[in-house]
Coordinates of C-alpha atoms and ligand atoms in Angstrom, one line a residue:
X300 CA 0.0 0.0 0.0
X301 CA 1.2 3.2 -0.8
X302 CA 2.2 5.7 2.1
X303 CA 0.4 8.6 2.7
X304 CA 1.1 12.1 2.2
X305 CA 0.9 14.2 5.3
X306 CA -0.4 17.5 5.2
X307 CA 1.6 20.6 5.6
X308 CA -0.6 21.1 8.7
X309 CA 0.3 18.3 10.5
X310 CA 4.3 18.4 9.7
X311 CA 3.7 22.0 10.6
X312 CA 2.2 21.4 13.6
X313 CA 5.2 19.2 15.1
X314 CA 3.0 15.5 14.5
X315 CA 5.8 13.4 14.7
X316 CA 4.5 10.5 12.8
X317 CA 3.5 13.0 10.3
X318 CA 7.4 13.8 10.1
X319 CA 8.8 10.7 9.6
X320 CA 6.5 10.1 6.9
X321 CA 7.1 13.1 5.1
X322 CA 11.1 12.2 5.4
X323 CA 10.0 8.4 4.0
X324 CA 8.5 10.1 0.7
X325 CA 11.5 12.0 0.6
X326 CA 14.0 8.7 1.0
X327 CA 11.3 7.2 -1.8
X328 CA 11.9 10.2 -4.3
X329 CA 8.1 10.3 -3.9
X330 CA 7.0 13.6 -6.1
X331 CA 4.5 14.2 -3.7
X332 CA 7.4 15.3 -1.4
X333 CA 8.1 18.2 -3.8
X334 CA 4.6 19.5 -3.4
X335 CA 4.8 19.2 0.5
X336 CA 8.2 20.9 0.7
X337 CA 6.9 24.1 -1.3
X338 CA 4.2 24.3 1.3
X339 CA 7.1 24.1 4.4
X340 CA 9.7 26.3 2.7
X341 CA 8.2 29.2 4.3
X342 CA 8.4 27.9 7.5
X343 CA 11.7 26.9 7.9
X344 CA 15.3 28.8 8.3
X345 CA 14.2 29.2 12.3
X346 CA 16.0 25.7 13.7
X347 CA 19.6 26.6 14.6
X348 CA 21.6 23.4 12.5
X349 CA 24.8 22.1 13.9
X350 CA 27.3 19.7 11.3
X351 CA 28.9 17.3 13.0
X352 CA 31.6 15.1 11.0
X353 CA 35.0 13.4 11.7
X354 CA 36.9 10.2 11.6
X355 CA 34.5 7.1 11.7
X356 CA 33.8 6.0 15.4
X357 CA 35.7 8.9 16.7
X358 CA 32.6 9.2 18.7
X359 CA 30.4 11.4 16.9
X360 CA 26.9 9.9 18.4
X361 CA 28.5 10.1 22.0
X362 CA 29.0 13.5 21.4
X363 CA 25.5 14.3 19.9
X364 CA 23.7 11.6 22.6
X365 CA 25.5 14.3 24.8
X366 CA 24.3 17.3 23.0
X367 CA 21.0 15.8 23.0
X368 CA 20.5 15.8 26.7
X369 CA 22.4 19.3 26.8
X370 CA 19.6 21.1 24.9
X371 CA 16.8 18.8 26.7
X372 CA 17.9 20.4 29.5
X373 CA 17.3 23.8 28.0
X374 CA 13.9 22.3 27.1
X375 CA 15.2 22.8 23.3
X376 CA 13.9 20.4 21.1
X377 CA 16.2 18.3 19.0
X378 CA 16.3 16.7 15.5
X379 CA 19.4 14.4 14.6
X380 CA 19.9 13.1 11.1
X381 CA 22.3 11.2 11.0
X382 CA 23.9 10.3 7.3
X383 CA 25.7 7.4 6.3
X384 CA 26.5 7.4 2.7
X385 CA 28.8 4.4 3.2
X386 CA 26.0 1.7 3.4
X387 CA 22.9 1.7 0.7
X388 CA 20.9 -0.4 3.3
X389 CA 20.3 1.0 7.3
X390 CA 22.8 -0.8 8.1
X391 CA 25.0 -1.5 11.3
X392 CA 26.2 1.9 11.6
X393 CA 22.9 3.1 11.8
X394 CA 21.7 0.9 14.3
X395 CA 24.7 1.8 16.6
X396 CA 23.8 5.3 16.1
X397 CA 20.5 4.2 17.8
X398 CA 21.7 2.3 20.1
X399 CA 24.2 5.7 21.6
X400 CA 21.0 7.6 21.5
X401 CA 18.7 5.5 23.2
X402 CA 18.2 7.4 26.3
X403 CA 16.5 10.1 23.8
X404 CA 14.2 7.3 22.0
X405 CA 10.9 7.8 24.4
X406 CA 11.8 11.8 24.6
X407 CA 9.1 13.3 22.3
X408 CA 11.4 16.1 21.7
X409 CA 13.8 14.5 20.4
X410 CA 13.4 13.1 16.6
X411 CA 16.1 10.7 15.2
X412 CA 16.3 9.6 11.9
X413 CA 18.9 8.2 9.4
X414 CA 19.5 8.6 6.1
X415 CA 21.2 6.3 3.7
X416 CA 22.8 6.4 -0.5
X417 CA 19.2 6.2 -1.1
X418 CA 17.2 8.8 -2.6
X419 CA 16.4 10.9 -5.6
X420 CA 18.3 12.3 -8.5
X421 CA 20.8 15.0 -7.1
X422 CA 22.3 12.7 -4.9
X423 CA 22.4 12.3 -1.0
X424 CA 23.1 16.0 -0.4
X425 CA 19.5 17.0 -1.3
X426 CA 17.3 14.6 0.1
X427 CA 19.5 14.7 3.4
X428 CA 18.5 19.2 2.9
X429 CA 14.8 18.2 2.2
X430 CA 15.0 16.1 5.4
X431 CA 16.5 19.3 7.3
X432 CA 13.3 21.3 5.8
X433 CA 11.1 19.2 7.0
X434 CA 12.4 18.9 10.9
X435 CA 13.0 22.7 10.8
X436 CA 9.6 23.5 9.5
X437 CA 7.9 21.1 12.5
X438 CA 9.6 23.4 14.7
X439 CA 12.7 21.9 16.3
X440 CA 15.1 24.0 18.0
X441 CA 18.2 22.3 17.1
X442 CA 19.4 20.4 13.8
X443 CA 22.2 18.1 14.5
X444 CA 24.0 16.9 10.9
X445 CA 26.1 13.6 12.1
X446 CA 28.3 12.6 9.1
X447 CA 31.1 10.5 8.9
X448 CA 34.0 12.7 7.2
X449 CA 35.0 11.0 4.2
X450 CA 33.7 12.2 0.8
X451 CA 32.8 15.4 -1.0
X452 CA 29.3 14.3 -0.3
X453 CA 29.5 15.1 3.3
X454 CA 31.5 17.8 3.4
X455 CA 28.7 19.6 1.1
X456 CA 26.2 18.4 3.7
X457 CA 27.8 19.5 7.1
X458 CA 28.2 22.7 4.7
X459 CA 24.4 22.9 4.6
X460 CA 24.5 23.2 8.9
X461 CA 25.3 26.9 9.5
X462 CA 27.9 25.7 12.0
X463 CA 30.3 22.7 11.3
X464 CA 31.9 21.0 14.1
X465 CA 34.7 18.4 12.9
X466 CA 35.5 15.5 15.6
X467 CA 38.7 13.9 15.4
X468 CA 40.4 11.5 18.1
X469 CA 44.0 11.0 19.5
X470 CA 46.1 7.6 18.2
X471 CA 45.0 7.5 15.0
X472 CA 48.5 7.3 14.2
X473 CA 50.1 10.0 12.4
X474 CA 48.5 13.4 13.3
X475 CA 48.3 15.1 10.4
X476 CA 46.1 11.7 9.0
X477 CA 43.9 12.6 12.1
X478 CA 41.9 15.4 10.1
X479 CA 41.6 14.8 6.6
X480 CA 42.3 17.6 4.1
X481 CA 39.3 19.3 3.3
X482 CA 37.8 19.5 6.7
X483 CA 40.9 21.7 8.1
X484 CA 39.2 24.3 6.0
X485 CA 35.4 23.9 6.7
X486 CA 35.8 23.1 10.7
X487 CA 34.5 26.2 12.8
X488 CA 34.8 24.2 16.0
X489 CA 37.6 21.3 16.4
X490 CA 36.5 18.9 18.9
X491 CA 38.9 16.2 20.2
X492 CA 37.4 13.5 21.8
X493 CA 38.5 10.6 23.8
X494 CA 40.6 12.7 25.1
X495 CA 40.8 10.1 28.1
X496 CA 43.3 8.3 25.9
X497 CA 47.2 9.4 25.6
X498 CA 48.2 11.8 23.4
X499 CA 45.0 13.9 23.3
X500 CA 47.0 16.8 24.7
X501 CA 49.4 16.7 21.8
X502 CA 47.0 16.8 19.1
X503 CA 45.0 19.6 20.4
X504 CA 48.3 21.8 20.1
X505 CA 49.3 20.3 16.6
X506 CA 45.6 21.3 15.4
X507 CA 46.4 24.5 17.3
X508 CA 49.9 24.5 15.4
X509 CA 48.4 24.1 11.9
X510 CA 45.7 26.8 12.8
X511 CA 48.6 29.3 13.3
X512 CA 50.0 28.6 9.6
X513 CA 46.7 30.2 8.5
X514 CA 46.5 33.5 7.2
X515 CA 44.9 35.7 10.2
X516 CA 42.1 37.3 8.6
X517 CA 41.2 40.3 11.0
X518 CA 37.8 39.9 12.8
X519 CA 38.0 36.3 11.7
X520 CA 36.0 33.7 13.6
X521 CA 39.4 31.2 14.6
X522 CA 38.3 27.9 15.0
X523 CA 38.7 26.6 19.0
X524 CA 39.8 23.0 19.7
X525 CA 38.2 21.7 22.4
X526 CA 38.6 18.2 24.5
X527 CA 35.6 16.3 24.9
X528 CA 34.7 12.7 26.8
X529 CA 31.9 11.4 25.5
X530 CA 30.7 8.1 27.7
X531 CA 30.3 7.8 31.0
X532 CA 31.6 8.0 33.8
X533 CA 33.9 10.7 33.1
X534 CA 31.8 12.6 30.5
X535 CA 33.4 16.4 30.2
X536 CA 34.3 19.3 28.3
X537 CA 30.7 19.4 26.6
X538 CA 29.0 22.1 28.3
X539 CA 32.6 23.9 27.3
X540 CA 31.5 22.9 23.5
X541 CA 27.6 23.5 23.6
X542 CA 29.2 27.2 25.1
X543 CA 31.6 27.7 21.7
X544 CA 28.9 26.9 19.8
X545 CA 26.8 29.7 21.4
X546 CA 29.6 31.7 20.8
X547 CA 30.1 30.6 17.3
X548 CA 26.5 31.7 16.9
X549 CA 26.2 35.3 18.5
X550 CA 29.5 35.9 16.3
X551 CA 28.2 34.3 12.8
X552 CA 25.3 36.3 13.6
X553 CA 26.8 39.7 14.1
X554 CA 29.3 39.2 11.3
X555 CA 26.2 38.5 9.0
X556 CA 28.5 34.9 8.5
X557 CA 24.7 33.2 9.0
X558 CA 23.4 35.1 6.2
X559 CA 26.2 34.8 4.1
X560 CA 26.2 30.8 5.0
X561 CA 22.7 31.1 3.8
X562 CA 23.1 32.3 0.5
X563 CA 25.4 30.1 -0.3
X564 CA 23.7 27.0 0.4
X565 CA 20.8 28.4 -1.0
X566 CA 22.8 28.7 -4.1
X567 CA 24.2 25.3 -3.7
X568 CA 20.5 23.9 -3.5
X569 CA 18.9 26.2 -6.8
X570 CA 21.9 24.2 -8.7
X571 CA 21.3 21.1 -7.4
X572 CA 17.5 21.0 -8.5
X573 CA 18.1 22.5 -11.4
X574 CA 20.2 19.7 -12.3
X575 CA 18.4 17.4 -11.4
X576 CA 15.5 18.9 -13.7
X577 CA 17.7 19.3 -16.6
X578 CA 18.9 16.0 -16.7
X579 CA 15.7 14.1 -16.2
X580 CA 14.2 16.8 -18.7
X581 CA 17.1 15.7 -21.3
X582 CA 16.8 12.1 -20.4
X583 CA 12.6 11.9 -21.4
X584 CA 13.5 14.2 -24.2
X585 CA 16.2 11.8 -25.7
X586 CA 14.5 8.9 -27.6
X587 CA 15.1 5.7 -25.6
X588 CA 16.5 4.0 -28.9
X589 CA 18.7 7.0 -30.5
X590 CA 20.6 7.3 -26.9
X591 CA 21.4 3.6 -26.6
X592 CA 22.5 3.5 -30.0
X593 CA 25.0 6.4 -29.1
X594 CA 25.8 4.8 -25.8
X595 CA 26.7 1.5 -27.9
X596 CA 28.6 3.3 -30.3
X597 CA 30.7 5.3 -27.8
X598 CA 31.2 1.8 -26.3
X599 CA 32.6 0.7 -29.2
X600 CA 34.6 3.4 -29.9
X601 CA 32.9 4.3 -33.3
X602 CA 32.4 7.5 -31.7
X603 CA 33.4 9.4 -28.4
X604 CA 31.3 11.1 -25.6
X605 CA 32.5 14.9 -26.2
X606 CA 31.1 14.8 -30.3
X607 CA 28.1 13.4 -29.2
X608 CA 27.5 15.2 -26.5
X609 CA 27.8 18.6 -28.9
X610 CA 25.6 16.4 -31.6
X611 CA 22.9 15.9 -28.4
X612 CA 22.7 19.5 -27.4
X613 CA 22.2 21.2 -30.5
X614 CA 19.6 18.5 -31.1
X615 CA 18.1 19.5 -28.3
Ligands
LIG819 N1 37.3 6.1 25.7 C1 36.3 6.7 25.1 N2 35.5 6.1 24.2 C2 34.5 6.8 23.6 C3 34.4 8.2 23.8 N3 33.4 8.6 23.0 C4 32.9 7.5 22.3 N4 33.6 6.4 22.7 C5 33.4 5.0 22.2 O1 33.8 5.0 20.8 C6 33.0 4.1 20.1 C7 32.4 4.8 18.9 O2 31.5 5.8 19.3 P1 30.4 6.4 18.3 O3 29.7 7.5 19.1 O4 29.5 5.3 17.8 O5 31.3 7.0 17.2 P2 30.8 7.5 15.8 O6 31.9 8.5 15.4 O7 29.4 8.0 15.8 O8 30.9 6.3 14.8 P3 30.4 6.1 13.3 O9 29.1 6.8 13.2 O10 30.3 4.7 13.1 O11 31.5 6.7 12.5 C8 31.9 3.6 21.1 O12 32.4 2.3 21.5 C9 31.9 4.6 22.2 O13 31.5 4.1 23.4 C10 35.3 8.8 24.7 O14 35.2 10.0 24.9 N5 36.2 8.1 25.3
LIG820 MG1 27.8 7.6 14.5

């Protein structure tokens, strides 16, 4: 039996079954999501979205099951997608994600949900943003992006949080393997965790040490590294990093870095529709037969992609 489409109403008005089917239609490429999300749009840009990405099992649930509770305690409500492009199924990841959020699972305020490779044309980045339309418009406070740092995919979808947070861990071996390339440049906060294991001191300051070979920009936001334990019974230093992150915040906000964040994901999303639109425009428009002809013949070498491609466009 086909799902049903929830209303805007009842997505709107924080229905949290309603919710989690509106982020199932999305997961299905169900068009009916489109019409739903027009409705939302409106209503969203209010939740305050946090990126969280690092080294897989640096501890990146521990630190949002930690979060979690944080903002409860602020009676904030809290929506956690958590993406994990790696597996095409909800697979083990996922369920250990679950499993470090359990306390949360009876919390009505907090909504948790994972996204997998699945989804439409455009690619994980935009069904994971139409999932972060849909939480935001049902009114959660807080947006928390968990992603495991390993692809461009995911560094375009912590981009999409207006804060990104990267988690890294000491003993990974050599330090400068402990942050990929990539996220040095998009990290706002630098959170080392497990920082009840040796050598957590030491990479703080090398993170610290590669900070300082930056260019200063003046009035610059520079990243802080903070040290975190994320599982009991010695949890600390995340009230220190719920703090930066209120900090982050108040500046991004004076600096007009929010709005500027904005724009740019906003831009980011026009051009991901709009590819998507053009090529499943181009793909109905070119006759079935005609492009596996070409296909076969590129295949074959009787021709090559970049002719054809020109022979296809002016077609078109
Ligand atoms: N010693 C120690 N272990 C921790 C800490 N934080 C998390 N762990 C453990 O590290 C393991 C991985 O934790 P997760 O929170 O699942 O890590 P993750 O980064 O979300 O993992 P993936 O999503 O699979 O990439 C678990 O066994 C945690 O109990 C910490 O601060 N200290
Ligand atoms: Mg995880």
């Amino acid at each position: 039996m086909a799902l049903s489409c929830p209303t805007a109403k009842e997505v709107l008005s924080g229905n949290i079954r309603a919710v989690a089917r509106a982020c199932r239609l999305i997961d299905d490429a169900d068009p009916r999501a489109r019409d739903l999300l027009r409705e939302l749009y409106p209503h969203t840009g209010r939740a305050l979205t946090i990126g969280l990405t690092g080294n897989p099992g640096s501890g990146k649930s521990s630190i949002v099951d930690c979060l979690i509770a944080h903002y409860r305690e602020q009676n904030k409500s809290v929506a956690v997608i958590a993406v994990d492009p790696s597996s095409p199924y909800t697979g083990g990841a996922i369920l250990g994600d679950r499993i470090r959020m359990q306390r949360h699972t009876l919390d009505k305020e907090v909504f948790i949900r994972s996204v997998a490779t699945r989804g439409h044309m455009g690619g994980l980045s935009l069904s994971t943003g139409e999932i972060v339309h849909v939480v935001d418009a049902a009114g959660y406070d807080v947006i928390i992006l968990e992603t495991v740092g390993v692809g461009q995919d995911e560094v375009e979808i912590v981009s999409m949080a207006q804060i990104t947070c990267v988690v890294t861990v000491p003993g990974l071996g050599d330090d400068i393997q402990a942050i990929k390339a990539g996220l040095m440049e998009i990290a706002d906060i630098f959170v080392v965790n497990k920082s009840d294991k040796e050598g957590a001191h030491r990479l703080v300051q090398h993170i610290k040490g590669m900070l300082h070979l930056k260019t200063h920009v003046p009035d610059s936001w520079e990243p802080p590294v903070i040290e975190t334990i994320a599982v009991p019974p010695k949890e600390s230093g995340i009230g220190t990093f719920a703090g930066t992150i209120a900090s982050y915040f108040e500046w991004a906000t004076d600096t007009h870095t929010l709005i500027s964040k904005r724009k740019a994901y906003e831009e980011q999303h026009l051009f991901d529709l709009l590819k998507a639109k053009v090529e499943s425009e181009l793909r109905n428009r070119i006759p079935k037969a005609d492009l596996e002809q070409t296909i076969a013949a590129i295949a074959q070498r009787v021709t090559n992609p970049y002719d054809e491609v020109e022979k296809l466009f002016k077609l078109l």
